[in-house]
PDB file of C-alpha atoms in Angstrom:
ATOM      1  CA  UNK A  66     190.343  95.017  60.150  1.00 56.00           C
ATOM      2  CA  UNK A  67     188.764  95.982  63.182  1.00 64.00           C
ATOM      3  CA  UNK A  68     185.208  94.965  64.189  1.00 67.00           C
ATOM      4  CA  UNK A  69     183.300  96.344  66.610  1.00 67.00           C
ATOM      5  CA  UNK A  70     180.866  93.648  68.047  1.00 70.00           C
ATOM      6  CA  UNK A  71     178.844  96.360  70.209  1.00 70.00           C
ATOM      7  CA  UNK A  72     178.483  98.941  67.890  1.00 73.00           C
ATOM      8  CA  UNK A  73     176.883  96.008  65.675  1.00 78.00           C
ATOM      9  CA  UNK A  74     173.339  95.911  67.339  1.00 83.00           C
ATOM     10  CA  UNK A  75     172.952  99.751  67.498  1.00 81.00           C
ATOM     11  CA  UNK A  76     173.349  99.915  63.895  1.00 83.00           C
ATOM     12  CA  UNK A  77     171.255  97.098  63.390  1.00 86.00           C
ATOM     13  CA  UNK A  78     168.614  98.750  65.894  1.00 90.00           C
ATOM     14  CA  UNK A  79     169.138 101.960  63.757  1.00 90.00           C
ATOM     15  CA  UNK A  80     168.258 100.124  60.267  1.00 92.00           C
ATOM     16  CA  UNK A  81     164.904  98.119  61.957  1.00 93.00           C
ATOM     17  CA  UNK A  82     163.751 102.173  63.411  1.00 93.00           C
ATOM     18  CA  UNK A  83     164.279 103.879  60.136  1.00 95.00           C
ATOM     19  CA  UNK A  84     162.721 101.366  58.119  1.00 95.00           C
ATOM     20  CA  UNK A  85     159.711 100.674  60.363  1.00 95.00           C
ATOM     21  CA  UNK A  86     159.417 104.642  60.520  1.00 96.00           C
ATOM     22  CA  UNK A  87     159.110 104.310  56.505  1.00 96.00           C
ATOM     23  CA  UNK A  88     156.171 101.618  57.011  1.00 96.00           C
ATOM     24  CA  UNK A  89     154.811 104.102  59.793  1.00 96.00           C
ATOM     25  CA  UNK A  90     154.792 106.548  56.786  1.00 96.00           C
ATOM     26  CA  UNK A  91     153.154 104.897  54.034  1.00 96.00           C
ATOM     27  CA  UNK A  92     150.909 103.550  56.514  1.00 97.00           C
ATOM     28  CA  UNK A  93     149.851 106.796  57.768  1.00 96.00           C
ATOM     29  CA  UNK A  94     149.875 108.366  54.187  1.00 96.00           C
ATOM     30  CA  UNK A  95     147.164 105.908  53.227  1.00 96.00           C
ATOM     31  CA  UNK A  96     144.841 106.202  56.243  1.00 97.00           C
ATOM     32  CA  UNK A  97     144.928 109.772  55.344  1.00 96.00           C
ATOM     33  CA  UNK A  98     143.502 109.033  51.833  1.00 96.00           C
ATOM     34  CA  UNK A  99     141.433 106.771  53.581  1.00 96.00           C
ATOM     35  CA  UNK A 100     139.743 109.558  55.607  1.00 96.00           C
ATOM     36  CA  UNK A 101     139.714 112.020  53.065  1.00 96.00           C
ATOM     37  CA  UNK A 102     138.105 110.006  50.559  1.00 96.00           C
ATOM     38  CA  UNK A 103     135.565 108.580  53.343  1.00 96.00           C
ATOM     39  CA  UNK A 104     134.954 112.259  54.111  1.00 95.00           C
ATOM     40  CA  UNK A 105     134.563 113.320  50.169  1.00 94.00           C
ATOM     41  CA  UNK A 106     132.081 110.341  49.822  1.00 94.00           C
ATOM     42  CA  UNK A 107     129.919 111.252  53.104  1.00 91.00           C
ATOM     43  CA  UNK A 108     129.660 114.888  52.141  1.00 82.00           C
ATOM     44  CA  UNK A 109     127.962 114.915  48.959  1.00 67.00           C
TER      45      UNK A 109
END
């Protein structure tokens, strides 16, 4: 078995940016509901 010890961080560095793009998401998702429903309330 062969291990690659430099290919270990990039893949590590690839995990931490797709998962902290799926926060980015959800995060972004919900200030958008945020706004929306701030804008729904201020309108009527």
């Amino acid at each position: 078995m062969i291990e690659d010890k430099s290919f270990l961080p990039l893949f590590n560095h690839l995990q931490f940016i797709s998962s902290l793009r799926m926060v980015i998401k959800k995060q972004f998702s919900e200030l958008i509901n945020w706004i929306a429903l701030f804008l729904i309330t201020n309108g009527s």
